[in-house]
Short mmCIF file of C-alpha atoms and ligand atoms in Angstrom, two decimals:
data_model
loop_
_atom_site.label_atom_id
_atom_site.label_comp_id
_atom_site.label_asym_id
_atom_site.label_seq_id
_atom_site.Cartn_x
_atom_site.Cartn_y
_atom_site.Cartn_z
CA MET A 11 1.23 24.90 -9.07
CA THR A 12 -1.85 25.42 -6.86
CA ALA A 13 -3.82 22.39 -5.80
CA THR A 14 -7.43 22.15 -6.96
CA ARG A 15 -9.80 20.51 -4.49
CA HIS A 16 -12.37 18.31 -6.10
CA GLU A 17 -14.63 15.77 -4.45
CA TYR A 18 -14.57 12.47 -6.35
CA GLY A 19 -17.81 10.52 -6.10
CA GLU A 20 -21.10 10.35 -7.97
CA GLY A 21 -20.72 10.69 -11.72
CA HIS A 22 -16.98 9.94 -11.68
CA ARG A 23 -15.27 6.89 -13.17
CA ILE A 24 -12.19 5.68 -11.33
CA MET A 25 -9.75 2.91 -12.24
CA VAL A 26 -8.00 1.15 -9.35
CA THR A 27 -5.12 -1.10 -10.39
CA GLY A 28 -4.42 -3.76 -7.78
CA GLY A 29 -8.09 -3.49 -6.81
CA ALA A 30 -8.31 -7.16 -5.75
CA GLY A 31 -5.46 -6.70 -3.30
CA PHE A 32 -5.50 -5.82 0.37
CA VAL A 33 -5.34 -2.01 0.19
CA GLY A 34 -6.86 -1.80 -3.31
CA SER A 35 -10.06 -3.63 -2.36
CA HIS A 36 -10.66 -1.34 0.64
CA LEU A 37 -10.03 1.66 -1.62
CA VAL A 38 -12.58 0.30 -4.12
CA ASP A 39 -15.15 0.04 -1.29
CA ALA A 40 -14.46 3.60 -0.15
CA LEU A 41 -14.83 5.02 -3.67
CA LEU A 42 -18.05 3.08 -4.32
CA GLY A 43 -19.30 4.29 -0.95
CA ARG A 44 -18.96 7.86 -2.24
CA GLY A 45 -21.03 7.08 -5.31
CA ALA A 46 -18.24 6.72 -7.89
CA SER A 47 -18.14 4.04 -10.60
CA VAL A 48 -15.05 1.89 -10.14
CA VAL A 49 -13.15 -0.48 -12.41
CA ALA A 50 -10.61 -2.71 -10.62
CA VAL A 51 -7.83 -4.11 -12.80
CA ASP A 52 -5.79 -6.91 -11.28
CA ASN A 53 -3.92 -10.02 -12.43
CA LEU A 54 -4.40 -11.71 -9.01
CA VAL A 55 -0.66 -12.36 -8.59
CA THR A 56 -0.96 -11.52 -4.87
CA GLY A 57 -4.63 -10.47 -4.72
CA ALA A 58 -7.81 -12.51 -4.57
CA LYS A 59 -11.24 -12.27 -6.20
CA GLU A 60 -12.81 -13.02 -2.79
CA ASN A 61 -11.76 -9.53 -1.69
CA LEU A 62 -14.31 -8.20 -4.19
CA ALA A 63 -16.92 -10.97 -3.95
CA HIS A 64 -19.31 -8.74 -1.98
CA LEU A 65 -19.52 -6.44 -5.04
CA ALA A 66 -20.88 -9.08 -7.44
CA ASP A 67 -24.26 -7.30 -7.73
CA GLU A 68 -22.94 -3.74 -7.63
CA PRO A 69 -23.81 -2.03 -10.95
CA ARG A 70 -21.20 0.72 -10.46
CA PHE A 71 -18.39 -1.82 -10.18
CA ALA A 72 -16.51 -3.88 -12.78
CA PHE A 73 -13.53 -6.20 -12.45
CA VAL A 74 -11.05 -6.75 -15.28
CA GLU A 75 -8.49 -9.52 -14.85
CA ALA A 76 -5.36 -8.24 -16.56
CA ASP A 77 -1.65 -7.63 -16.07
CA VAL A 78 -1.21 -3.85 -16.10
CA SER A 79 2.42 -4.27 -17.18
CA GLN A 80 0.94 -5.32 -20.56
CA PRO A 81 -1.14 -2.99 -22.73
CA LEU A 82 -4.66 -2.82 -21.25
CA PRO A 83 -6.98 -5.39 -22.88
CA ARG A 84 -9.96 -4.44 -25.03
CA ASP A 85 -12.73 -4.57 -22.49
CA PRO A 86 -15.98 -2.56 -22.43
CA ALA A 87 -15.28 -1.53 -18.82
CA LEU A 88 -12.04 0.14 -19.90
CA GLU A 89 -13.31 1.97 -22.98
CA ASP A 90 -14.77 5.18 -21.55
CA ARG A 91 -12.76 8.01 -20.09
CA PHE A 92 -11.65 7.79 -16.45
CA ASP A 93 -11.73 10.80 -14.13
CA ALA A 94 -9.03 9.29 -11.93
CA ILE A 95 -6.53 6.43 -12.23
CA MET A 96 -5.18 5.05 -8.96
CA HIS A 97 -2.15 2.81 -9.46
CA PHE A 98 -2.03 0.41 -6.52
CA ALA A 99 -0.92 -2.75 -8.33
CA SER A 100 2.34 -4.16 -6.99
CA PRO A 101 3.33 -7.07 -4.82
CA ALA A 102 4.42 -5.51 -1.53
CA SER A 103 5.68 -8.32 0.70
CA PRO A 104 9.45 -8.80 1.09
CA VAL A 105 8.82 -12.51 0.47
CA ASP A 106 7.76 -11.55 -3.07
CA PHE A 107 10.86 -9.40 -3.59
CA ALA A 108 12.82 -12.67 -3.68
CA ARG A 109 10.16 -14.68 -5.59
CA ILE A 110 9.11 -12.35 -8.46
CA PRO A 111 11.52 -9.39 -8.63
CA ILE A 112 11.16 -8.89 -12.41
CA ALA A 113 7.37 -8.63 -12.28
CA ILE A 114 7.75 -6.11 -9.44
CA LEU A 115 10.17 -4.00 -11.50
CA ARG A 116 7.74 -4.09 -14.44
CA VAL A 117 4.66 -3.05 -12.50
CA GLY A 118 6.53 -0.14 -10.96
CA SER A 119 8.05 0.99 -14.25
CA VAL A 120 6.40 -0.18 -17.50
CA ALA A 121 2.91 -0.28 -15.98
CA THR A 122 3.31 3.15 -14.40
CA LEU A 123 4.35 4.70 -17.74
CA GLN A 124 1.44 3.07 -19.59
CA LEU A 125 -1.08 4.16 -16.99
CA LEU A 126 0.34 7.68 -16.96
CA ASP A 127 -0.17 7.77 -20.77
CA ARG A 128 -3.76 6.68 -20.28
CA ALA A 129 -4.22 9.41 -17.64
CA VAL A 130 -2.91 12.00 -20.12
CA ARG A 131 -5.32 10.72 -22.79
CA ASP A 132 -8.26 10.80 -20.34
CA ARG A 133 -7.20 14.04 -18.60
CA ALA A 134 -7.54 12.00 -15.40
CA ARG A 135 -6.01 12.63 -11.99
CA PHE A 136 -3.28 10.01 -11.40
CA VAL A 137 -2.63 8.78 -7.85
CA MET A 138 0.30 6.47 -7.25
CA ALA A 139 0.86 4.17 -4.26
CA SER A 140 4.44 4.77 -3.23
CA THR A 141 6.06 3.51 -0.07
CA SER A 142 8.18 4.20 2.97
CA GLU A 143 10.68 1.92 1.17
CA THR A 144 11.67 4.93 -0.91
CA TYR A 145 13.56 5.95 2.28
CA GLY A 146 15.35 2.56 2.33
CA ASP A 147 17.11 1.93 5.66
CA PRO A 148 16.66 5.55 6.79
CA LEU A 149 19.42 7.57 8.38
CA VAL A 150 16.92 10.28 9.37
CA HIS A 151 14.23 9.52 11.96
CA PRO A 152 11.28 10.04 11.73
CA GLN A 153 11.19 10.32 7.95
CA PRO A 154 9.90 13.57 6.38
CA GLU A 155 9.07 13.69 2.66
CA THR A 156 12.12 15.92 2.13
CA TYR A 157 14.46 13.03 3.06
CA TRP A 158 16.00 11.41 -0.06
CA GLY A 159 16.56 8.02 1.51
CA ASN A 160 19.24 5.40 1.92
CA VAL A 161 18.52 2.64 -0.60
CA ASN A 162 20.82 -0.21 -1.64
CA PRO A 163 20.29 -0.18 -5.44
CA ILE A 164 21.45 -3.79 -5.91
CA GLY A 165 20.17 -5.39 -2.70
CA THR A 166 17.39 -7.94 -2.27
CA ARG A 167 14.78 -5.22 -1.76
CA SER A 168 15.95 -3.06 -4.66
CA CYS A 169 13.43 -4.44 -7.19
CA TYR A 170 10.67 -2.89 -5.09
CA ASP A 171 12.42 0.20 -3.71
CA GLU A 172 13.88 1.28 -7.03
CA ALA A 173 10.71 0.47 -8.99
CA LYS A 174 8.75 2.73 -6.64
CA ARG A 175 11.41 5.43 -6.84
CA PHE A 176 11.25 5.16 -10.65
CA ALA A 177 7.46 5.40 -10.47
CA GLU A 178 7.71 8.58 -8.39
CA ALA A 179 10.20 10.02 -10.91
CA ALA A 180 7.84 9.10 -13.76
CA VAL A 181 4.89 10.79 -12.05
CA MET A 182 6.97 13.93 -11.51
CA ALA A 183 8.10 13.94 -15.15
CA TYR A 184 4.51 13.66 -16.48
CA HIS A 185 3.47 16.38 -14.08
CA ARG A 186 6.31 18.75 -15.03
CA GLU A 187 6.44 18.12 -18.79
CA LEU A 188 2.75 17.50 -19.55
CA GLY A 189 1.03 19.22 -16.64
CA LEU A 190 -0.69 15.99 -15.57
CA ASP A 191 -2.71 16.23 -12.34
CA CYS A 192 -0.95 13.74 -10.04
CA GLY A 193 -0.65 12.65 -6.42
CA ILE A 194 1.94 10.45 -4.69
CA VAL A 195 1.24 8.78 -1.34
CA ARG A 196 4.10 7.17 0.57
CA ILE A 197 2.44 4.38 2.51
CA PHE A 198 3.95 3.09 5.77
CA ASN A 199 3.34 -0.44 7.14
CA THR A 200 -0.41 -0.97 6.83
CA TYR A 201 -2.30 -4.05 8.02
CA GLY A 202 -5.85 -5.24 8.45
CA GLU A 203 -8.70 -7.32 7.13
CA ARG A 204 -8.17 -9.00 3.71
CA MET A 205 -4.42 -9.48 4.12
CA ARG A 206 -3.52 -13.01 3.08
CA PRO A 207 -2.49 -15.20 6.03
CA ASP A 208 0.45 -16.49 3.95
CA ASP A 209 1.35 -13.02 2.65
CA GLY A 210 4.75 -13.18 4.39
CA ARG A 211 4.49 -9.75 6.00
CA VAL A 212 4.94 -9.61 9.73
CA ILE A 213 1.41 -9.07 11.06
CA PRO A 214 -0.39 -11.88 9.18
CA THR A 215 2.60 -14.16 9.87
CA PHE A 216 2.56 -13.50 13.63
CA ILE A 217 -1.25 -13.82 13.86
CA GLU A 218 -1.23 -17.15 12.01
CA GLN A 219 1.59 -18.44 14.18
CA ALA A 220 -0.07 -17.27 17.40
CA VAL A 221 -3.52 -18.73 16.68
CA HIS A 222 -1.99 -22.07 15.72
CA GLY A 223 0.22 -22.19 18.82
CA LYS A 224 3.42 -22.05 16.78
CA PRO A 225 6.46 -19.98 17.78
CA LEU A 226 6.44 -16.40 16.48
CA THR A 227 9.46 -16.02 14.18
CA VAL A 228 11.02 -12.70 15.16
CA HIS A 229 13.84 -11.73 12.80
CA GLY A 230 17.17 -10.90 14.46
CA THR A 231 16.88 -9.45 17.96
CA GLY A 232 13.47 -7.96 17.20
CA GLN A 233 14.69 -4.47 18.09
CA GLN A 234 13.94 -3.13 14.60
CA THR A 235 10.85 -0.90 14.53
CA ARG A 236 7.84 -0.25 12.31
CA SER A 237 4.89 2.15 12.77
CA ILE A 238 1.74 0.22 12.04
CA CYS A 239 -1.41 1.64 10.46
CA HIS A 240 -4.85 0.08 10.18
CA VAL A 241 -6.13 0.02 6.59
CA SER A 242 -9.20 2.13 7.42
CA ASP A 243 -6.95 5.05 8.41
CA LEU A 244 -4.76 4.65 5.33
CA VAL A 245 -7.72 4.60 2.95
CA ARG A 246 -9.10 7.83 4.46
CA GLY A 247 -5.71 9.41 3.82
CA ILE A 248 -5.62 8.16 0.22
CA VAL A 249 -9.11 9.46 -0.55
CA ALA A 250 -8.18 12.79 1.04
CA LEU A 251 -5.15 12.95 -1.26
CA LEU A 252 -7.32 12.13 -4.28
CA ASP A 253 -9.70 14.98 -3.44
CA SER A 254 -7.02 17.44 -2.40
CA GLY A 255 -5.42 17.90 -5.80
CA GLU A 256 -2.08 17.82 -3.96
CA LEU A 257 0.94 16.47 -5.80
CA GLY A 258 2.80 15.19 -2.77
CA PRO A 259 4.62 13.05 -2.03
CA VAL A 260 2.70 12.77 1.23
CA ASN A 261 3.51 10.21 3.93
CA CYS A 262 0.55 8.22 5.25
CA GLY A 263 0.59 5.94 8.27
CA THR A 264 0.80 6.37 12.03
CA GLU A 265 3.32 7.31 14.70
CA GLN A 266 2.59 4.05 16.59
CA GLU A 267 6.22 2.91 16.36
CA MET A 268 7.06 -0.39 18.04
CA THR A 269 9.80 -2.99 17.97
CA MET A 270 9.04 -6.30 16.27
CA ARG A 271 9.53 -7.98 19.62
CA GLU A 272 6.83 -5.71 21.13
CA LEU A 273 4.58 -6.49 18.17
CA ALA A 274 5.05 -10.25 18.72
CA GLU A 275 4.27 -9.89 22.43
CA THR A 276 1.19 -7.79 21.65
CA ILE A 277 -0.17 -10.38 19.21
CA VAL A 278 0.45 -13.20 21.70
CA ARG A 279 -1.47 -11.19 24.31
CA LEU A 280 -4.39 -10.26 22.02
CA THR A 281 -4.83 -13.80 20.69
CA GLY A 282 -4.50 -15.34 24.17
CA SER A 283 -1.90 -17.69 22.66
CA ASN A 284 0.65 -19.85 24.47
CA SER A 285 3.17 -19.41 21.64
CA ASP A 286 6.82 -18.70 22.38
CA ILE A 287 8.96 -16.21 20.54
CA GLN A 288 11.71 -17.70 18.39
CA TYR A 289 14.57 -15.51 17.18
CA VAL A 290 15.55 -16.41 13.62
CA ASP A 291 17.90 -15.01 10.95
CA ARG A 292 17.17 -11.51 9.79
CA PRO A 293 16.94 -10.84 6.01
CA SER A 294 19.53 -8.55 4.42
CA ASP A 295 18.86 -4.81 4.16
CA ASP A 296 15.94 -5.03 6.61
CA PRO A 297 15.37 -1.38 7.67
CA GLU A 298 16.24 -0.70 11.30
CA ARG A 299 13.77 2.04 12.21
CA ARG A 300 10.72 3.41 10.45
CA ARG A 301 8.24 6.11 11.44
CA PRO A 302 6.61 8.70 9.20
CA ASP A 303 6.81 12.39 9.89
CA LEU A 304 3.12 13.19 9.37
CA THR A 305 3.39 16.99 9.54
CA LYS A 306 2.64 17.37 5.83
CA ALA A 307 -0.26 14.87 5.85
CA ARG A 308 -1.85 16.83 8.70
CA ALA A 309 -1.31 20.18 6.99
CA VAL A 310 -2.39 19.37 3.42
CA LEU A 311 -4.88 16.53 3.98
CA GLY A 312 -6.12 17.18 7.52
CA TYR A 313 -5.09 13.55 8.08
CA GLU A 314 -5.12 11.99 11.53
CA ALA A 315 -4.99 8.24 12.22
CA LYS A 316 -7.77 7.09 14.53
CA VAL A 317 -7.33 3.35 15.11
CA ALA A 318 -5.05 2.37 18.01
CA ALA A 319 -2.77 -0.62 17.43
CA ASP A 320 -4.60 -2.91 19.88
CA GLU A 321 -7.96 -2.13 18.29
CA GLY A 322 -6.75 -2.61 14.70
CA LEU A 323 -4.94 -5.82 15.58
CA ARG A 324 -8.07 -7.16 17.35
CA ARG A 325 -10.11 -6.53 14.20
CA THR A 326 -7.49 -8.25 12.06
CA ILE A 327 -7.28 -11.25 14.39
CA ALA A 328 -11.10 -11.56 14.27
CA TYR A 329 -11.02 -11.45 10.46
CA PHE A 330 -8.41 -14.20 10.31
CA ALA A 331 -10.45 -16.32 12.74
CA HIS A 332 -13.63 -16.04 10.62
CA ARG A 333 -12.32 -16.36 7.09
P1 NAD B 424 -1.36 -6.70 -2.20
O1 NAD B 424 -0.36 -7.66 -2.69
O2 NAD B 424 -2.47 -7.19 -1.34
O3 NAD B 424 -2.05 -5.93 -3.40
C1 NAD B 424 -1.42 -5.68 -4.62
C2 NAD B 424 -2.39 -6.04 -5.74
O4 NAD B 424 -1.78 -5.72 -6.99
C3 NAD B 424 -2.74 -7.52 -5.77
O5 NAD B 424 -4.13 -7.70 -5.88
C4 NAD B 424 -2.01 -8.03 -7.00
O6 NAD B 424 -2.63 -9.16 -7.58
C5 NAD B 424 -2.03 -6.79 -7.89
N1 NAD B 424 -0.98 -6.78 -8.91
C6 NAD B 424 0.36 -6.92 -8.74
N2 NAD B 424 0.99 -6.86 -9.92
C7 NAD B 424 0.04 -6.65 -10.87
C8 NAD B 424 0.07 -6.48 -12.27
N3 NAD B 424 1.22 -6.52 -12.97
N4 NAD B 424 -1.10 -6.29 -12.92
C9 NAD B 424 -2.27 -6.24 -12.23
N5 NAD B 424 -2.36 -6.38 -10.90
C10 NAD B 424 -1.21 -6.59 -10.23
O7 NAD B 424 -0.54 -5.55 -1.45
P2 NAD B 424 -1.05 -4.23 -0.72
O8 NAD B 424 -0.45 -4.19 0.61
O9 NAD B 424 -2.52 -4.10 -0.85
O10 NAD B 424 -0.36 -3.09 -1.59
C11 NAD B 424 -1.10 -2.24 -2.46
C12 NAD B 424 -0.22 -1.09 -2.92
O11 NAD B 424 0.17 -0.31 -1.80
C13 NAD B 424 1.08 -1.54 -3.59
O12 NAD B 424 1.37 -0.67 -4.65
C14 NAD B 424 2.10 -1.42 -2.51
O13 NAD B 424 3.39 -1.20 -3.02
C15 NAD B 424 1.59 -0.21 -1.75
N6 NAD B 424 2.07 -0.21 -0.36
C16 NAD B 424 1.48 -1.00 0.58
C17 NAD B 424 1.98 -0.99 1.88
C18 NAD B 424 1.37 -1.80 2.98
O14 NAD B 424 1.87 -1.73 4.10
N7 NAD B 424 0.31 -2.56 2.77
C19 NAD B 424 3.08 -0.18 2.19
C20 NAD B 424 3.65 0.59 1.20
C21 NAD B 424 3.13 0.58 -0.07
N1 UDP B 425 9.59 -9.81 10.46
C1 UDP B 425 9.78 -10.69 11.51
N2 UDP B 425 9.26 -11.94 11.40
C2 UDP B 425 8.55 -12.36 10.30
C3 UDP B 425 8.33 -11.44 9.26
C4 UDP B 425 8.88 -10.17 9.37
O1 UDP B 425 10.41 -10.37 12.52
O2 UDP B 425 8.10 -13.52 10.28
C5 UDP B 425 10.16 -8.46 10.58
C6 UDP B 425 10.97 -8.00 9.37
O3 UDP B 425 12.30 -8.46 9.46
C7 UDP B 425 10.86 -6.50 9.48
C8 UDP B 425 9.47 -6.28 10.10
O4 UDP B 425 9.11 -7.54 10.68
O5 UDP B 425 11.83 -6.01 10.37
C9 UDP B 425 8.41 -5.89 9.08
O6 UDP B 425 8.44 -6.82 8.04
P1 UDP B 425 7.39 -6.87 6.85
O7 UDP B 425 7.80 -8.00 5.98
O8 UDP B 425 6.01 -6.89 7.38
O9 UDP B 425 7.52 -5.48 6.09
P2 UDP B 425 8.68 -4.44 5.79
O10 UDP B 425 8.40 -3.29 6.66
O11 UDP B 425 10.02 -5.05 6.12
O12 UDP B 425 8.55 -4.17 4.36
#
């Protein structure tokens, strides 16, 4: 099927589930910035209303507090047709995989099906936030979209990995059987302003530890790698996918791969902290190496990350200091 390019902006209504979260709230800002009307739907399980507080007087924005794993509530903001539905609701921190695995399975599965049905009804484009976790603990490096992954289906991360893999399968089924216009973005480790300091993911954890002079808790030997992406780069990629009409899946992130020990040392340096590094137990199934192959993102979206790790981390550290 050929992709149809279409610029989403003025005159379009877009629903963003998870819009009070870290990535979702930046996506809401980007879409409003292009002139679209945006409805964020979020149950605040890991998000925060403060992430949207600056939009209180914005007439093109509405917030609906609701669990998208339940049928959508009757709310005037949800009545009219949407031009695009962007499903970004899901806890994403490994700490939450242990705390609320059932809710994570539901928002990846039940919620995705319900929102796909709504997209069919509205003839909306449906964009789904998938993840590098679909590759599990990858045996291929870097990871191209053609790699099927190495996921433990019953491990501690499986609620998230398998829910996202189900969601991708659901999107593909609606696309193939019903011709729904869809896009899947596989997001790699993204960080930045509006992450919660107690989120549990590595960057907010290390920054909080460093600024408070506590030891940075590196899991295992710290030789495992991630490729970190500032949220401003990710959101440009997501909006490019929305406009592109591409189905994907498309990886989005950076090739700035580093070990977790290097990340800890970088954050100690950038915060000017005296903190030590403490090596602690590593959680089970923690992926060993992760870096996206961005060939497809470059080719179909013209995507290129712009923010270097030091710069993005500086901005995030400044945000944490001033919140
Ligand atoms: P986040 O926790 O900050 O945001 C998720 C948002 O979804 C929160 O506001 C939360 O309250 C909301 N939510 C969760 N379950 C819900 C439900 N049932 N109903 C309504 N709202 C619900 O996390 P994030 O990092 O911003 O992640 C956003 C999306 O991007 C997620 O789908 C996540 O899987 C995906 N993703 C993020 C990363 C990353 O590195 N940040 C990587 C891969 C994928
Ligand atoms: N990690 C760490 N110390 C922490 C939190 C995380 O060393 O306090 C490691 C974790 O084991 C993983 C990497 O940092 O190897 C990234 O973890 P995160 O939870 O941010 O996301 P993941 O990529 O595992 O989903």
